[in-house]
Amino acid sequence: MTARLKKYQQKRKFKVTSEPKGKVKKTTKKKLIYVVQHHFATREHYDFRLEMNGVLKSWAVPKQPPKKANIKRLAIQVEDHPLEYASFKGTIPEGQYGAGKVEIWDNGTYTLEEKTKNKLVFNLYGKKLKGEYSLIRFRPPKGWLLLKNK
Ligand code: MN
């Protein structure tokens, strides 16, 4: 088991779900991937993911991520996911963690502009989401706000 994906792997039975087991990748490429999955779980939400240090840093966003500036969305940080998860779509079986349909809502690349413990600023180059965004941790450890700056 890979330490950084331990939480992710512990929550899932890979014999039952078609989600990838995953492993931490070495990041050598400059273009970082970004994906938003629309997850029809018990509570429908969007999973916002950014490639960082060989995994996908992940946040569950209850409402659709903003396409327009000055709209804020609550974003709850969840366990890191493997990079392969960026292409996952399908249905997580009943009784499994996160059971329900997963669709890819948006994807593309991003550039990291600023990173501190409680703030990330980045440019998204997606199909639906484009431009500068921030994630700001306002309620540690897991409470963040996702907002479009411009
Ligand atoms: Mn989810």
PDB file of C-alpha atoms and ligand atoms in Angstrom:
ATOM      1  CA  MET A   1       0.000   0.000   0.000  1.00  0.00           C
ATOM      2  CA  THR A   2       1.246   3.437  -0.874  1.00  0.00           C
ATOM      3  CA  ALA A   3       1.365   5.693   2.176  1.00  0.00           C
ATOM      4  CA  ARG A   4      -0.017   8.762   0.461  1.00  0.00           C
ATOM      5  CA  LEU A   5      -2.950   6.820  -0.978  1.00  0.00           C
ATOM      6  CA  LYS A   6      -3.590   4.766   2.147  1.00  0.00           C
ATOM      7  CA  LYS A   7      -6.864   6.453   3.069  1.00  0.00           C
ATOM      8  CA  TYR A   8      -8.084   6.193  -0.505  1.00  0.00           C
ATOM      9  CA  GLN A   9      -7.249   2.500  -0.748  1.00  0.00           C
ATOM     10  CA  GLN A  10      -8.592   1.570   2.689  1.00  0.00           C
ATOM     11  CA  LYS A  11     -12.027   2.954   1.855  1.00  0.00           C
ATOM     12  CA  ARG A  12     -12.453   0.818  -1.252  1.00  0.00           C
ATOM     13  CA  LYS A  13     -12.750  -2.854  -2.220  1.00  0.00           C
ATOM     14  CA  PHE A  14     -10.985  -3.062  -5.551  1.00  0.00           C
ATOM     15  CA  LYS A  15     -12.453  -6.475  -6.288  1.00  0.00           C
ATOM     16  CA  VAL A  16     -15.890  -4.880  -6.251  1.00  0.00           C
ATOM     17  CA  THR A  17     -15.473  -1.348  -7.566  1.00  0.00           C
ATOM     18  CA  SER A  18     -14.020  -0.504 -10.971  1.00  0.00           C
ATOM     19  CA  GLU A  19     -12.195   2.527  -9.568  1.00  0.00           C
ATOM     20  CA  PRO A  20      -8.381   2.340  -9.952  1.00  0.00           C
ATOM     21  CA  LYS A  21      -6.264   1.080  -7.043  1.00  0.00           C
ATOM     22  CA  GLY A  22      -3.605   3.556  -8.061  1.00  0.00           C
ATOM     23  CA  LYS A  23      -0.055   4.295  -7.112  1.00  0.00           C
ATOM     24  CA  VAL A  24       1.863   7.489  -6.505  1.00  0.00           C
ATOM     25  CA  LYS A  25       3.553   8.669  -9.677  1.00  0.00           C
ATOM     26  CA  LYS A  26       6.734  10.631 -10.008  1.00  0.00           C
ATOM     27  CA  THR A  27       5.886  14.007 -11.458  1.00  0.00           C
ATOM     28  CA  THR A  28       8.295  14.968 -14.175  1.00  0.00           C
ATOM     29  CA  LYS A  29       6.018  16.649 -16.672  1.00  0.00           C
ATOM     30  CA  LYS A  30       5.281  20.329 -16.391  1.00  0.00           C
ATOM     31  CA  LYS A  31       1.648  20.273 -17.375  1.00  0.00           C
ATOM     32  CA  LEU A  32      -0.405  19.374 -14.364  1.00  0.00           C
ATOM     33  CA  ILE A  33      -3.785  17.776 -14.734  1.00  0.00           C
ATOM     34  CA  TYR A  34      -7.050  19.032 -13.416  1.00  0.00           C
ATOM     35  CA  VAL A  35     -10.417  17.271 -13.360  1.00  0.00           C
ATOM     36  CA  VAL A  36     -13.886  17.795 -11.943  1.00  0.00           C
ATOM     37  CA  GLN A  37     -16.075  14.725 -11.596  1.00  0.00           C
ATOM     38  CA  HIS A  38     -19.821  14.994 -11.089  1.00  0.00           C
ATOM     39  CA  HIS A  39     -20.628  12.401  -8.469  1.00  0.00           C
ATOM     40  CA  PHE A  40     -24.207  11.240  -8.000  1.00  0.00           C
ATOM     41  CA  ALA A  41     -23.622   9.777  -4.537  1.00  0.00           C
ATOM     42  CA  THR A  42     -26.116   9.859  -1.658  1.00  0.00           C
ATOM     43  CA  ARG A  43     -25.456  13.577  -1.778  1.00  0.00           C
ATOM     44  CA  GLU A  44     -24.769  14.773  -5.293  1.00  0.00           C
ATOM     45  CA  HIS A  45     -21.568  16.796  -5.463  1.00  0.00           C
ATOM     46  CA  TYR A  46     -18.602  17.696  -7.628  1.00  0.00           C
ATOM     47  CA  ASP A  47     -15.122  16.329  -6.953  1.00  0.00           C
ATOM     48  CA  PHE A  48     -12.505  18.928  -7.768  1.00  0.00           C
ATOM     49  CA  ARG A  49      -9.016  17.464  -8.245  1.00  0.00           C
ATOM     50  CA  LEU A  50      -5.584  18.941  -8.918  1.00  0.00           C
ATOM     51  CA  GLU A  51      -2.424  16.988  -9.640  1.00  0.00           C
ATOM     52  CA  MET A  52       0.132  17.748  -6.956  1.00  0.00           C
ATOM     53  CA  ASN A  53       3.212  15.744  -5.937  1.00  0.00           C
ATOM     54  CA  GLY A  54       2.175  12.621  -7.822  1.00  0.00           C
ATOM     55  CA  VAL A  55      -1.389  12.370  -6.580  1.00  0.00           C
ATOM     56  CA  LEU A  56      -4.680  14.174  -7.106  1.00  0.00           C
ATOM     57  CA  LYS A  57      -5.401  16.572  -4.255  1.00  0.00           C
ATOM     58  CA  SER A  58      -9.171  16.391  -3.923  1.00  0.00           C
ATOM     59  CA  TRP A  59     -12.066  18.454  -2.653  1.00  0.00           C
ATOM     60  CA  ALA A  60     -15.770  17.639  -2.575  1.00  0.00           C
ATOM     61  CA  VAL A  61     -17.750  20.664  -3.718  1.00  0.00           C
ATOM     62  CA  PRO A  62     -21.503  20.448  -2.928  1.00  0.00           C
ATOM     63  CA  LYS A  63     -22.486  22.964  -5.623  1.00  0.00           C
ATOM     64  CA  GLN A  64     -21.271  23.331  -9.201  1.00  0.00           C
ATOM     65  CA  PRO A  65     -17.819  24.998  -9.320  1.00  0.00           C
ATOM     66  CA  PRO A  66     -18.085  28.643 -10.422  1.00  0.00           C
ATOM     67  CA  LYS A  67     -17.746  29.641 -14.063  1.00  0.00           C
ATOM     68  CA  LYS A  68     -18.026  33.342 -13.191  1.00  0.00           C
ATOM     69  CA  ALA A  69     -15.806  35.532 -11.049  1.00  0.00           C
ATOM     70  CA  ASN A  70     -16.641  36.377  -7.445  1.00  0.00           C
ATOM     71  CA  ILE A  71     -18.691  33.265  -6.756  1.00  0.00           C
ATOM     72  CA  LYS A  72     -17.515  31.198  -3.794  1.00  0.00           C
ATOM     73  CA  ARG A  73     -18.093  27.525  -3.221  1.00  0.00           C
ATOM     74  CA  LEU A  74     -17.528  25.469  -0.133  1.00  0.00           C
ATOM     75  CA  ALA A  75     -14.920  22.776  -0.837  1.00  0.00           C
ATOM     76  CA  ILE A  76     -14.270  20.023   1.673  1.00  0.00           C
ATOM     77  CA  GLN A  77     -10.840  18.434   1.303  1.00  0.00           C
ATOM     78  CA  VAL A  78     -11.011  14.661   0.992  1.00  0.00           C
ATOM     79  CA  GLU A  79      -8.367  11.966   0.707  1.00  0.00           C
ATOM     80  CA  ASP A  80      -5.747  12.172  -2.055  1.00  0.00           C
ATOM     81  CA  HIS A  81      -6.690  10.117  -5.105  1.00  0.00           C
ATOM     82  CA  PRO A  82      -4.339   8.396  -7.579  1.00  0.00           C
ATOM     83  CA  LEU A  83      -3.583  10.216 -10.829  1.00  0.00           C
ATOM     84  CA  GLU A  84      -5.384   7.498 -12.805  1.00  0.00           C
ATOM     85  CA  TYR A  85      -8.588   8.569 -11.123  1.00  0.00           C
ATOM     86  CA  ALA A  86      -8.676  11.576 -13.459  1.00  0.00           C
ATOM     87  CA  SER A  87     -10.088   9.366 -16.219  1.00  0.00           C
ATOM     88  CA  PHE A  88     -12.474   7.397 -14.021  1.00  0.00           C
ATOM     89  CA  LYS A  89     -16.142   7.433 -14.883  1.00  0.00           C
ATOM     90  CA  GLY A  90     -18.717   4.782 -14.198  1.00  0.00           C
ATOM     91  CA  THR A  91     -20.845   3.541 -11.372  1.00  0.00           C
ATOM     92  CA  ILE A  92     -19.467   2.709  -7.951  1.00  0.00           C
ATOM     93  CA  PRO A  93     -21.526  -0.288  -6.762  1.00  0.00           C
ATOM     94  CA  GLU A  94     -24.186  -0.130  -4.042  1.00  0.00           C
ATOM     95  CA  GLY A  95     -22.747  -0.610  -0.582  1.00  0.00           C
ATOM     96  CA  GLN A  96     -19.310   0.640  -1.637  1.00  0.00           C
ATOM     97  CA  TYR A  97     -17.730   3.885  -0.495  1.00  0.00           C
ATOM     98  CA  GLY A  98     -19.118   6.687  -2.667  1.00  0.00           C
ATOM     99  CA  ALA A  99     -21.700   4.434  -4.332  1.00  0.00           C
ATOM    100  CA  GLY A 100     -23.297   6.076  -7.347  1.00  0.00           C
ATOM    101  CA  LYS A 101     -22.555   7.327 -10.811  1.00  0.00           C
ATOM    102  CA  VAL A 102     -19.415   9.337 -11.586  1.00  0.00           C
ATOM    103  CA  GLU A 103     -19.189  11.493 -14.712  1.00  0.00           C
ATOM    104  CA  ILE A 104     -16.318  13.637 -15.895  1.00  0.00           C
ATOM    105  CA  TRP A 105     -17.760  17.148 -15.790  1.00  0.00           C
ATOM    106  CA  ASP A 106     -14.629  19.029 -16.826  1.00  0.00           C
ATOM    107  CA  ASN A 107     -10.933  18.407 -17.278  1.00  0.00           C
ATOM    108  CA  GLY A 108      -7.774  19.930 -18.653  1.00  0.00           C
ATOM    109  CA  THR A 109      -4.530  21.258 -17.289  1.00  0.00           C
ATOM    110  CA  TYR A 110      -3.593  23.912 -14.785  1.00  0.00           C
ATOM    111  CA  THR A 111      -0.651  25.996 -13.683  1.00  0.00           C
ATOM    112  CA  LEU A 112       0.106  26.647 -10.041  1.00  0.00           C
ATOM    113  CA  GLU A 113       0.686  30.335  -9.405  1.00  0.00           C
ATOM    114  CA  GLU A 114       0.903  30.484  -5.624  1.00  0.00           C
ATOM    115  CA  LYS A 115       0.961  27.899  -2.869  1.00  0.00           C
ATOM    116  CA  THR A 116       0.982  28.390   0.861  1.00  0.00           C
ATOM    117  CA  LYS A 117      -0.364  26.211   3.649  1.00  0.00           C
ATOM    118  CA  ASN A 118      -3.799  27.766   3.468  1.00  0.00           C
ATOM    119  CA  LYS A 119      -3.997  29.143  -0.050  1.00  0.00           C
ATOM    120  CA  LEU A 120      -3.596  27.906  -3.614  1.00  0.00           C
ATOM    121  CA  VAL A 121      -3.853  30.161  -6.643  1.00  0.00           C
ATOM    122  CA  PHE A 122      -3.937  28.532 -10.066  1.00  0.00           C
ATOM    123  CA  ASN A 123      -4.998  28.983 -13.660  1.00  0.00           C
ATOM    124  CA  LEU A 124      -7.357  26.392 -15.073  1.00  0.00           C
ATOM    125  CA  TYR A 125      -7.323  25.409 -18.715  1.00  0.00           C
ATOM    126  CA  GLY A 126     -10.443  23.287 -18.815  1.00  0.00           C
ATOM    127  CA  LYS A 127     -13.362  23.162 -21.198  1.00  0.00           C
ATOM    128  CA  LYS A 128     -15.883  24.581 -18.740  1.00  0.00           C
ATOM    129  CA  LEU A 129     -13.611  26.218 -16.197  1.00  0.00           C
ATOM    130  CA  LYS A 130     -10.987  28.655 -17.457  1.00  0.00           C
ATOM    131  CA  GLY A 131      -9.121  31.438 -15.731  1.00  0.00           C
ATOM    132  CA  GLU A 132      -7.666  32.150 -12.338  1.00  0.00           C
ATOM    133  CA  TYR A 133      -9.060  30.404  -9.278  1.00  0.00           C
ATOM    134  CA  SER A 134      -8.168  30.191  -5.610  1.00  0.00           C
ATOM    135  CA  LEU A 135      -8.668  27.619  -2.937  1.00  0.00           C
ATOM    136  CA  ILE A 136      -8.529  29.181   0.516  1.00  0.00           C
ATOM    137  CA  ARG A 137      -8.526  27.166   3.714  1.00  0.00           C
ATOM    138  CA  PHE A 138     -10.828  29.040   6.075  1.00  0.00           C
ATOM    139  CA  ARG A 139     -11.749  26.273   8.496  1.00  0.00           C
ATOM    140  CA  PRO A 140      -8.772  23.949   9.090  1.00  0.00           C
ATOM    141  CA  PRO A 141      -8.066  21.252   8.430  1.00  0.00           C
ATOM    142  CA  LYS A 142     -10.627  20.410   5.734  1.00  0.00           C
ATOM    143  CA  GLY A 143     -12.762  23.465   5.106  1.00  0.00           C
ATOM    144  CA  TRP A 144     -11.820  25.428   2.012  1.00  0.00           C
ATOM    145  CA  LEU A 145     -13.463  27.923  -0.298  1.00  0.00           C
ATOM    146  CA  LEU A 146     -13.129  27.597  -4.055  1.00  0.00           C
ATOM    147  CA  LEU A 147     -13.512  30.845  -5.920  1.00  0.00           C
ATOM    148  CA  LYS A 148     -12.936  32.239  -9.357  1.00  0.00           C
ATOM    149  CA  ASN A 149     -10.769  35.331  -9.224  1.00  0.00           C
ATOM    150  CA  LYS A 150     -10.947  36.397 -12.857  1.00  0.00           C
TER     151      LYS A 150
HETATM  152 MN    MN B   1     -17.150  12.131  -4.550  1.00  0.00          MN
END
